[in-house]
Amino acid sequence: MPLVETLAMILAGGEGKRLDVLSEKRAKPAVPFGGKYRIIDFCLSNCVNSDIYYVGVLTQYNPRSLHEHIKIGKAWDLDRIKGGVFILQPYISDERTNWYRGTADAIYQNLRFIRDVNPELVLILSGDHIYKMDYRKMVKFHLERKAEVTISAIEVPWEEASRFGIMKIDEEGRVLSFEEKPRSPESNLASMGIYIFNRKTLEEEVKKEAMREGTSYDFGKDVIPRLISYNRVFAYRFEGYWKDVGTLVAFWEANMELLQSEPPLNLRDKDWPIYTPLEDRPPVKLGRTAVVENSIIGSGSIINGVVEHSVIFSGVYVAEGARVIDSIVMNDSRIGENSFLDQVVVDKQVIVENEVYLGREDESWGGENITVVGKNCHIPPGTVIGRGCRIGPDLAVEDFHSVLIKSGTVLKKPSYSEGLK
């Protein structure tokens, strides 16, 4: 049972531009992960496993796939009379409402919802991180310290500290300073984007922020640094697995980590399951010519080729003679005969025709190795695509004007606004 009534508010409306083509047609929390899940499944599952059954999901950017995935919350036991999951989109009314201008503004525009639920505490979560966490322990820490705000924190490698909100704390854990993405960090204790607010404190602070000029209306950039001088703000140290999969490299690495003999993120833990909507798919079929080594294979997939150290989602077809290495292939994609994939992320419903080379070795290329192919793309036969390429969604065979695409190439359809120029 929860220690006190807690409302979770999941911030799931960001664009996620650093995930490039993977988030071009969906919100970042809706990006598929691990052969079965969506990124948002982790914080939703953490909530119900922590006995938090009032959950608001704040959406904005490309929300359709996220809404279709969550629906009424049945997969997470959130289709209930007392509690439930609530999709909170921005709307226009006679009150001060509009598009969410930032994370703090998103909460401000939903204060009426928060008052209706009437919780003692509000747990604010980012919907785009991969981790398992018992929020009850953080709530207990918050109550014991008589805190007004608690920030979940984790030590990160020093070379990555400038990517995060960095804080300095005293011996009790009280936050002395907080700086978002500092150029020269003085600490490696990073905010995980998880906050517990006393409800009264939250209301006061987001109201102040809404009235300010020249602000980005963001918790990490604006609200937290300002309030630590006059509120009791503590850092709750988290020592488990946590991954910000906001970049393509981090996303690829997090999937590859699942293939370790003892993965740092245990998805087979029966005491802390990660829930997701079930699909009615037939069993996996391995053909006579199939070779599968150290890989995850989703239900309904048919493998006739070679799959090594890769994550294969449901309904994928790998033809005879094809070889998939160190790659991620998402739902219902087709890999043709004698095609080769090396360090590639293939989005959903992609057709890779016969004798295509994706992620070709290129000694002259000094950039990022991972090549990404967007949703619904159709790659013509015989195409050779180098390292670090970004192949956009919805490309048809006729959109490929050359069979050789050099490393680092970005190939996308022109946007609607570009077409008007």
Short mmCIF file of C-alpha atoms in Angstrom, two decimals:
data_model
loop_
_atom_site.label_atom_id
_atom_site.label_comp_id
_atom_site.label_asym_id
_atom_site.label_seq_id
_atom_site.Cartn_x
_atom_site.Cartn_y
_atom_site.Cartn_z
CA MET A 1 0.00 0.00 0.00
CA PRO A 2 1.22 3.55 -0.69
CA LEU A 3 2.56 5.55 2.24
CA VAL A 4 0.51 8.56 1.18
CA GLU A 5 -1.74 9.28 -1.78
CA THR A 6 0.58 10.02 -4.68
CA LEU A 7 -0.30 11.18 -8.18
CA ALA A 8 2.18 10.43 -10.97
CA MET A 9 2.45 12.90 -13.84
CA ILE A 10 4.41 11.51 -16.81
CA LEU A 11 5.89 14.11 -19.16
CA ALA A 12 5.56 12.49 -22.57
CA GLY A 13 5.12 15.38 -24.98
CA GLY A 14 8.65 16.17 -26.11
CA GLU A 15 9.84 15.91 -29.72
CA GLY A 16 12.95 13.83 -29.05
CA LYS A 17 14.86 15.33 -31.98
CA ARG A 18 18.09 13.53 -31.04
CA LEU A 19 16.43 10.21 -31.91
CA ASP A 20 16.08 11.60 -35.42
CA VAL A 21 14.00 9.41 -37.77
CA LEU A 22 12.80 7.13 -34.95
CA SER A 23 10.84 10.00 -33.40
CA GLU A 24 9.85 11.72 -36.64
CA LYS A 25 6.41 10.08 -36.68
CA ARG A 26 5.91 9.40 -32.98
CA ALA A 27 6.64 10.85 -29.55
CA LYS A 28 9.89 9.62 -28.03
CA PRO A 29 8.15 7.65 -25.22
CA ALA A 30 6.34 5.67 -27.96
CA VAL A 31 9.58 4.46 -29.60
CA PRO A 32 9.76 0.62 -29.50
CA PHE A 33 12.39 -0.94 -27.26
CA GLY A 34 13.82 -4.35 -26.40
CA GLY A 35 11.96 -6.50 -28.93
CA LYS A 36 8.57 -6.05 -27.28
CA TYR A 37 8.08 -2.81 -25.37
CA ARG A 38 7.70 0.92 -25.82
CA ILE A 39 9.90 3.27 -23.79
CA ILE A 40 6.94 4.57 -21.75
CA ASP A 41 6.16 1.04 -20.54
CA PHE A 42 8.92 1.34 -17.96
CA CYS A 43 7.63 4.30 -15.96
CA LEU A 44 4.02 3.09 -16.30
CA SER A 45 5.06 -0.32 -14.94
CA ASN A 46 7.13 1.31 -12.20
CA CYS A 47 4.02 3.21 -11.10
CA VAL A 48 1.76 0.18 -10.72
CA ASN A 49 4.53 -1.93 -9.20
CA SER A 50 4.93 0.91 -6.66
CA ASP A 51 1.17 0.94 -5.87
CA ILE A 52 0.63 4.27 -7.63
CA TYR A 53 -2.64 4.00 -9.53
CA TYR A 54 -3.42 7.61 -10.38
CA VAL A 55 -1.33 8.39 -13.46
CA GLY A 56 -1.57 11.39 -15.78
CA VAL A 57 0.26 11.21 -19.12
CA LEU A 58 0.95 14.64 -20.63
CA THR A 59 1.22 14.36 -24.41
CA GLN A 60 1.67 16.88 -27.19
CA TYR A 61 4.07 16.03 -30.04
CA ASN A 62 2.88 13.33 -32.50
CA PRO A 63 0.73 11.69 -29.80
CA ARG A 64 -1.37 9.24 -31.84
CA SER A 65 0.79 6.11 -31.52
CA LEU A 66 1.28 6.83 -27.81
CA HIS A 67 -2.48 7.17 -27.26
CA GLU A 68 -3.16 3.97 -29.22
CA HIS A 69 -0.56 2.14 -27.15
CA ILE A 70 -1.86 3.25 -23.73
CA LYS A 71 -5.61 3.29 -24.54
CA ILE A 72 -7.43 2.86 -21.21
CA GLY A 73 -4.40 1.39 -19.43
CA LYS A 74 -5.56 -2.21 -19.28
CA ALA A 75 -2.08 -3.65 -19.85
CA TRP A 76 -0.92 -1.96 -16.63
CA ASP A 77 -4.07 -2.66 -14.56
CA LEU A 78 -4.97 1.02 -14.82
CA ASP A 79 -8.49 0.50 -16.19
CA ARG A 80 -10.01 0.87 -12.73
CA ILE A 81 -12.80 2.72 -10.95
CA LYS A 82 -10.54 4.26 -8.29
CA GLY A 83 -7.53 5.62 -10.09
CA GLY A 84 -6.57 4.97 -13.70
CA VAL A 85 -4.50 6.49 -16.47
CA PHE A 86 -5.50 9.90 -17.84
CA ILE A 87 -4.26 11.27 -21.17
CA LEU A 88 -3.72 15.02 -20.75
CA GLN A 89 -3.32 16.91 -24.02
CA PRO A 90 -3.04 20.69 -24.34
CA TYR A 91 -6.28 22.41 -25.28
CA ILE A 92 -7.69 25.85 -25.90
CA SER A 93 -10.35 27.24 -23.54
CA ASP A 94 -11.47 30.52 -22.04
CA GLU A 95 -8.83 30.00 -19.34
CA ARG A 96 -5.06 30.45 -19.71
CA THR A 97 -4.42 27.32 -21.79
CA ASN A 98 -2.48 26.72 -24.98
CA TRP A 99 0.33 24.50 -26.25
CA TYR A 100 2.62 23.40 -23.44
CA ARG A 101 5.54 25.82 -23.39
CA GLY A 102 7.75 23.56 -21.27
CA THR A 103 7.62 20.87 -18.59
CA ALA A 104 6.59 23.26 -15.78
CA ASP A 105 3.96 24.88 -17.99
CA ALA A 106 2.51 21.44 -18.80
CA ILE A 107 1.98 20.85 -15.08
CA TYR A 108 0.61 24.38 -14.61
CA GLN A 109 -2.00 23.86 -17.32
CA ASN A 110 -3.17 20.69 -15.55
CA LEU A 111 -3.50 22.06 -12.02
CA ARG A 112 -7.27 21.56 -12.17
CA PHE A 113 -6.73 17.85 -12.81
CA ILE A 114 -4.25 17.66 -9.91
CA ARG A 115 -6.73 19.38 -7.58
CA ASP A 116 -9.49 16.98 -8.64
CA VAL A 117 -7.33 13.97 -7.72
CA ASN A 118 -6.32 15.77 -4.50
CA PRO A 119 -3.05 13.92 -3.75
CA GLU A 120 -0.66 14.70 -0.93
CA LEU A 121 2.34 14.30 -3.22
CA VAL A 122 2.90 14.69 -6.96
CA LEU A 123 5.52 12.48 -8.59
CA ILE A 124 6.77 13.99 -11.85
CA LEU A 125 8.38 11.56 -14.30
CA SER A 126 10.04 11.70 -17.69
CA GLY A 127 8.44 9.22 -20.05
CA ASP A 128 11.58 8.55 -22.07
CA HIS A 129 13.98 6.73 -19.73
CA ILE A 130 14.70 3.01 -19.32
CA TYR A 131 14.88 1.85 -15.69
CA LYS A 132 13.13 -0.05 -12.90
CA MET A 133 12.51 1.86 -9.68
CA ASP A 134 10.37 1.45 -6.59
CA TYR A 135 8.97 4.95 -6.12
CA ARG A 136 7.76 4.03 -2.62
CA LYS A 137 11.36 4.17 -1.38
CA MET A 138 11.74 7.68 -2.75
CA VAL A 139 8.43 8.73 -1.17
CA LYS A 140 9.59 7.34 2.18
CA PHE A 141 12.87 9.28 1.87
CA HIS A 142 10.91 12.45 1.03
CA LEU A 143 8.66 12.10 4.08
CA GLU A 144 11.50 11.25 6.48
CA ARG A 145 13.45 14.37 5.42
CA LYS A 146 10.31 16.53 5.66
CA ALA A 147 11.26 17.70 2.20
CA GLU A 148 9.19 19.98 0.03
CA VAL A 149 10.88 18.71 -3.14
CA THR A 150 12.95 15.56 -3.70
CA ILE A 151 15.02 14.92 -6.82
CA SER A 152 16.10 11.43 -7.77
CA ALA A 153 19.81 11.48 -8.57
CA ILE A 154 22.40 9.11 -9.98
CA GLU A 155 26.15 9.34 -10.46
CA VAL A 156 27.08 9.47 -14.15
CA PRO A 157 30.51 9.26 -15.82
CA TRP A 158 32.29 12.61 -15.59
CA GLU A 159 32.63 12.82 -19.36
CA GLU A 160 28.81 12.68 -19.68
CA ALA A 161 27.94 15.04 -16.82
CA SER A 162 27.45 18.05 -19.08
CA ARG A 163 24.43 16.30 -20.65
CA PHE A 164 22.44 16.40 -17.39
CA GLY A 165 21.17 18.62 -14.63
CA ILE A 166 24.02 18.49 -12.10
CA MET A 167 23.66 19.12 -8.37
CA LYS A 168 25.84 19.52 -5.29
CA ILE A 169 24.53 18.27 -1.94
CA ASP A 170 25.51 18.38 1.73
CA GLU A 171 25.96 15.42 4.11
CA GLU A 172 22.20 15.14 4.74
CA GLY A 173 21.47 15.04 1.03
CA ARG A 174 20.09 18.56 0.87
CA VAL A 175 20.62 20.17 -2.52
CA LEU A 176 22.93 23.18 -2.38
CA SER A 177 23.10 23.98 -6.08
CA PHE A 178 21.58 22.77 -9.34
CA GLU A 179 22.73 23.59 -12.88
CA GLU A 180 21.21 22.26 -16.07
CA LYS A 181 23.79 20.91 -18.55
CA PRO A 182 26.82 22.84 -17.21
CA ARG A 183 29.78 23.31 -19.54
CA SER A 184 32.24 22.63 -16.73
CA PRO A 185 30.43 20.42 -14.17
CA GLU A 186 31.70 20.50 -10.59
CA SER A 187 29.89 17.28 -9.69
CA ASN A 188 28.78 14.11 -11.45
CA LEU A 189 25.58 13.70 -9.43
CA ALA A 190 22.90 14.02 -12.10
CA SER A 191 19.17 14.56 -11.95
CA MET A 192 17.16 11.68 -13.37
CA GLY A 193 14.23 13.96 -14.22
CA ILE A 194 12.20 12.41 -11.39
CA TYR A 195 10.76 14.82 -8.83
CA ILE A 196 8.47 14.52 -5.81
CA PHE A 197 6.68 17.72 -4.84
CA ASN A 198 4.41 18.43 -1.93
CA ARG A 199 1.28 19.46 -3.78
CA LYS A 200 1.11 22.95 -2.28
CA THR A 201 4.75 23.63 -3.18
CA LEU A 202 4.19 22.42 -6.73
CA GLU A 203 1.16 24.66 -7.25
CA GLU A 204 2.99 27.71 -5.92
CA GLU A 205 6.10 27.15 -8.01
CA VAL A 206 4.44 26.43 -11.38
CA LYS A 207 2.16 29.45 -10.89
CA LYS A 208 5.21 31.65 -10.31
CA GLU A 209 6.88 30.20 -13.38
CA ALA A 210 3.82 30.76 -15.56
CA MET A 211 3.90 34.47 -14.77
CA ARG A 212 7.62 34.94 -15.40
CA GLU A 213 9.06 36.53 -18.52
CA GLY A 214 12.08 35.27 -20.42
CA THR A 215 11.84 31.71 -19.14
CA SER A 216 11.72 28.33 -20.86
CA TYR A 217 9.12 27.07 -18.32
CA ASP A 218 11.30 24.05 -17.60
CA PHE A 219 11.80 22.29 -14.26
CA GLY A 220 15.52 21.62 -14.73
CA LYS A 221 16.47 24.93 -16.33
CA ASP A 222 14.23 27.30 -14.38
CA VAL A 223 12.12 25.98 -11.49
CA ILE A 224 14.55 23.73 -9.57
CA PRO A 225 17.55 26.13 -9.58
CA ARG A 226 15.31 28.95 -8.32
CA LEU A 227 13.46 27.16 -5.53
CA ILE A 228 16.42 25.49 -3.78
CA SER A 229 17.28 28.77 -2.04
CA TYR A 230 14.02 28.90 -0.07
CA ASN A 231 12.65 25.33 0.00
CA ARG A 232 13.78 22.07 1.56
CA VAL A 233 15.06 20.24 -1.52
CA PHE A 234 16.77 16.87 -1.15
CA ALA A 235 18.49 14.45 -3.51
CA TYR A 236 17.47 10.79 -3.37
CA ARG A 237 20.38 8.66 -4.56
CA PHE A 238 19.42 5.85 -6.94
CA GLU A 239 21.92 3.07 -7.55
CA GLY A 240 20.11 0.81 -10.03
CA TYR A 241 20.14 0.74 -13.81
CA TRP A 242 18.96 3.93 -15.50
CA LYS A 243 19.42 4.96 -19.11
CA ASP A 244 18.50 8.16 -20.87
CA VAL A 245 17.90 6.82 -24.39
CA GLY A 246 17.58 10.29 -25.87
CA THR A 247 20.30 9.73 -28.48
CA LEU A 248 20.59 7.06 -31.16
CA VAL A 249 23.83 5.76 -29.68
CA ALA A 250 22.30 5.47 -26.18
CA PHE A 251 19.19 3.80 -27.64
CA TRP A 252 21.26 1.26 -29.56
CA GLU A 253 23.51 0.59 -26.56
CA ALA A 254 20.55 0.04 -24.23
CA ASN A 255 19.11 -2.58 -26.60
CA MET A 256 22.49 -4.29 -27.03
CA GLU A 257 22.94 -4.44 -23.24
CA LEU A 258 19.89 -6.72 -23.07
CA LEU A 259 21.96 -9.36 -24.90
CA GLN A 260 24.63 -9.64 -22.21
CA SER A 261 24.84 -12.92 -20.30
CA GLU A 262 23.79 -10.99 -17.18
CA PRO A 263 22.08 -7.86 -18.53
CA PRO A 264 22.17 -4.81 -16.24
CA LEU A 265 18.42 -4.46 -16.83
CA ASN A 266 16.69 -7.72 -15.90
CA LEU A 267 13.46 -7.99 -17.88
CA ARG A 268 12.79 -11.49 -16.52
CA ASP A 269 12.32 -10.38 -12.92
CA LYS A 270 8.92 -11.78 -11.90
CA ASP A 271 8.85 -9.52 -8.85
CA TRP A 272 9.04 -6.38 -10.99
CA PRO A 273 7.45 -7.10 -14.38
CA ILE A 274 7.42 -4.58 -17.22
CA TYR A 275 3.94 -4.60 -18.70
CA THR A 276 2.96 -3.87 -22.29
CA PRO A 277 -0.13 -4.62 -24.42
CA LEU A 278 -0.10 -8.21 -25.68
CA GLU A 279 -0.17 -9.04 -29.39
CA ASP A 280 -1.82 -12.14 -30.82
CA ARG A 281 1.07 -13.49 -32.87
CA PRO A 282 2.04 -17.04 -33.81
CA PRO A 283 5.23 -18.60 -32.39
CA VAL A 284 8.67 -17.86 -33.81
CA LYS A 285 9.68 -20.02 -36.75
CA LEU A 286 13.32 -20.86 -37.50
CA GLY A 287 13.85 -22.27 -41.00
CA ARG A 288 16.29 -24.99 -42.07
CA THR A 289 18.90 -22.40 -43.05
CA ALA A 290 18.46 -20.23 -39.95
CA VAL A 291 21.34 -19.46 -37.60
CA VAL A 292 20.52 -17.42 -34.49
CA GLU A 293 23.19 -16.47 -31.95
CA ASN A 294 22.72 -14.43 -28.77
CA SER A 295 19.66 -12.54 -29.98
CA ILE A 296 16.15 -11.59 -28.94
CA ILE A 297 13.49 -12.77 -31.39
CA GLY A 298 9.95 -11.40 -31.13
CA SER A 299 6.83 -13.51 -31.55
CA GLY A 300 5.59 -14.19 -35.07
CA SER A 301 9.01 -13.72 -36.66
CA ILE A 302 10.29 -16.05 -39.38
CA ILE A 303 14.06 -16.43 -39.57
CA ASN A 304 15.63 -18.19 -42.55
CA GLY A 305 18.93 -16.28 -42.52
CA VAL A 306 21.61 -15.47 -39.95
CA VAL A 307 20.90 -13.28 -36.92
CA GLU A 308 23.79 -12.49 -34.57
CA HIS A 309 23.75 -10.30 -31.46
CA SER A 310 20.59 -8.46 -32.53
CA VAL A 311 17.16 -7.49 -31.25
CA ILE A 312 14.36 -8.62 -33.56
CA PHE A 313 10.80 -7.46 -32.85
CA SER A 314 7.53 -9.26 -33.65
CA GLY A 315 6.56 -10.24 -37.18
CA VAL A 316 9.99 -9.74 -38.77
CA TYR A 317 10.97 -11.84 -41.79
CA VAL A 318 14.66 -12.54 -42.46
CA ALA A 319 15.12 -14.29 -45.79
CA GLU A 320 17.58 -17.05 -46.67
CA GLY A 321 21.10 -15.76 -47.20
CA ALA A 322 20.44 -12.55 -45.26
CA ARG A 323 22.67 -11.66 -42.33
CA VAL A 324 21.76 -9.33 -39.45
CA ILE A 325 24.56 -8.37 -37.02
CA ASP A 326 24.54 -5.98 -34.03
CA SER A 327 21.25 -4.54 -35.23
CA ILE A 328 17.69 -3.72 -34.17
CA VAL A 329 14.84 -4.63 -36.51
CA MET A 330 11.36 -3.49 -35.48
CA ASN A 331 7.91 -4.96 -36.04
CA ASP A 332 6.83 -6.39 -39.39
CA SER A 333 9.95 -5.44 -41.32
CA ARG A 334 11.27 -7.67 -44.10
CA ILE A 335 14.94 -8.34 -44.81
CA GLY A 336 15.44 -9.73 -48.33
CA GLU A 337 17.67 -12.51 -49.61
CA ASN A 338 21.44 -12.03 -49.35
CA SER A 339 21.06 -8.66 -47.66
CA PHE A 340 23.50 -7.62 -44.94
CA LEU A 341 22.83 -5.39 -41.88
CA ASP A 342 25.63 -4.30 -39.55
CA GLN A 343 24.93 -1.85 -36.69
CA VAL A 344 21.61 -0.76 -38.14
CA VAL A 345 18.33 0.29 -36.54
CA VAL A 346 15.39 -0.57 -38.80
CA ASP A 347 12.04 0.93 -37.82
CA LYS A 348 8.64 -0.76 -38.27
CA GLN A 349 7.26 -2.03 -41.59
CA VAL A 350 10.43 -1.48 -43.57
CA ILE A 351 11.12 -3.51 -46.71
CA VAL A 352 14.77 -4.22 -47.41
CA GLU A 353 14.91 -5.83 -50.83
CA ASN A 354 17.38 -8.50 -51.95
CA GLU A 355 21.15 -7.91 -51.90
CA VAL A 356 21.00 -4.66 -49.94
CA TYR A 357 24.01 -3.68 -47.82
CA LEU A 358 23.12 -1.55 -44.78
CA GLY A 359 25.96 -0.19 -42.65
CA ARG A 360 28.77 -0.92 -45.06
CA GLU A 361 32.26 -0.72 -43.58
CA ASP A 362 33.93 2.55 -44.54
CA GLU A 363 37.49 3.19 -43.32
CA SER A 364 37.36 6.83 -44.42
CA TRP A 365 34.27 7.50 -42.27
CA GLY A 366 35.12 8.97 -38.87
CA GLY A 367 31.62 9.64 -37.54
CA GLU A 368 28.94 7.66 -35.76
CA ASN A 369 28.58 4.09 -37.07
CA ILE A 370 24.88 3.47 -36.50
CA THR A 371 22.67 3.72 -39.60
CA VAL A 372 18.92 4.23 -39.09
CA VAL A 373 16.06 3.45 -41.48
CA GLY A 374 12.71 5.13 -40.83
CA LYS A 375 9.26 3.58 -40.66
CA ASN A 376 7.56 2.34 -43.87
CA CYS A 377 10.72 2.78 -45.94
CA HIS A 378 11.22 0.59 -49.05
CA ILE A 379 14.88 0.11 -49.99
CA PRO A 380 15.40 -1.07 -53.60
CA PRO A 381 17.45 -4.19 -54.43
CA GLY A 382 21.20 -3.86 -54.69
CA THR A 383 21.41 -0.63 -52.68
CA VAL A 384 24.57 -0.07 -50.65
CA ILE A 385 24.17 2.28 -47.67
CA GLY A 386 27.20 3.29 -45.59
CA ARG A 387 27.78 3.99 -41.91
CA GLY A 388 26.01 6.71 -39.95
CA CYS A 389 23.26 7.28 -42.53
CA ARG A 390 19.77 8.59 -41.74
CA ILE A 391 17.20 7.13 -44.12
CA GLY A 392 13.86 8.81 -43.46
CA PRO A 393 10.39 7.28 -43.14
CA ASP A 394 8.00 6.62 -46.03
CA LEU A 395 10.67 6.57 -48.74
CA ALA A 396 9.63 4.57 -51.80
CA VAL A 397 11.91 2.77 -54.26
CA GLU A 398 11.79 5.75 -56.65
CA ASP A 399 13.13 8.07 -53.92
CA PHE A 400 16.50 6.32 -54.07
CA HIS A 401 18.30 7.99 -56.99
CA SER A 402 21.52 6.04 -56.56
CA VAL A 403 22.42 2.49 -55.54
CA LEU A 404 25.35 3.87 -53.53
CA ILE A 405 24.60 6.05 -50.49
CA LYS A 406 27.77 7.31 -48.85
CA SER A 407 28.40 7.21 -45.09
CA GLY A 408 26.81 10.07 -43.18
CA THR A 409 24.14 10.75 -45.81
CA VAL A 410 20.73 12.03 -44.73
CA LEU A 411 18.01 10.96 -47.17
CA LYS A 412 14.48 12.13 -46.40
CA LYS A 413 11.32 13.24 -48.13
CA PRO A 414 10.93 17.02 -48.16
CA SER A 415 8.66 18.25 -45.36
CA TYR A 416 5.30 19.81 -46.16
CA SER A 417 6.62 23.28 -45.31
CA GLU A 418 9.62 22.79 -47.62
CA GLY A 419 7.27 21.76 -50.40
CA LEU A 420 5.51 25.11 -50.13
CA LYS A 421 8.71 27.07 -50.80
#
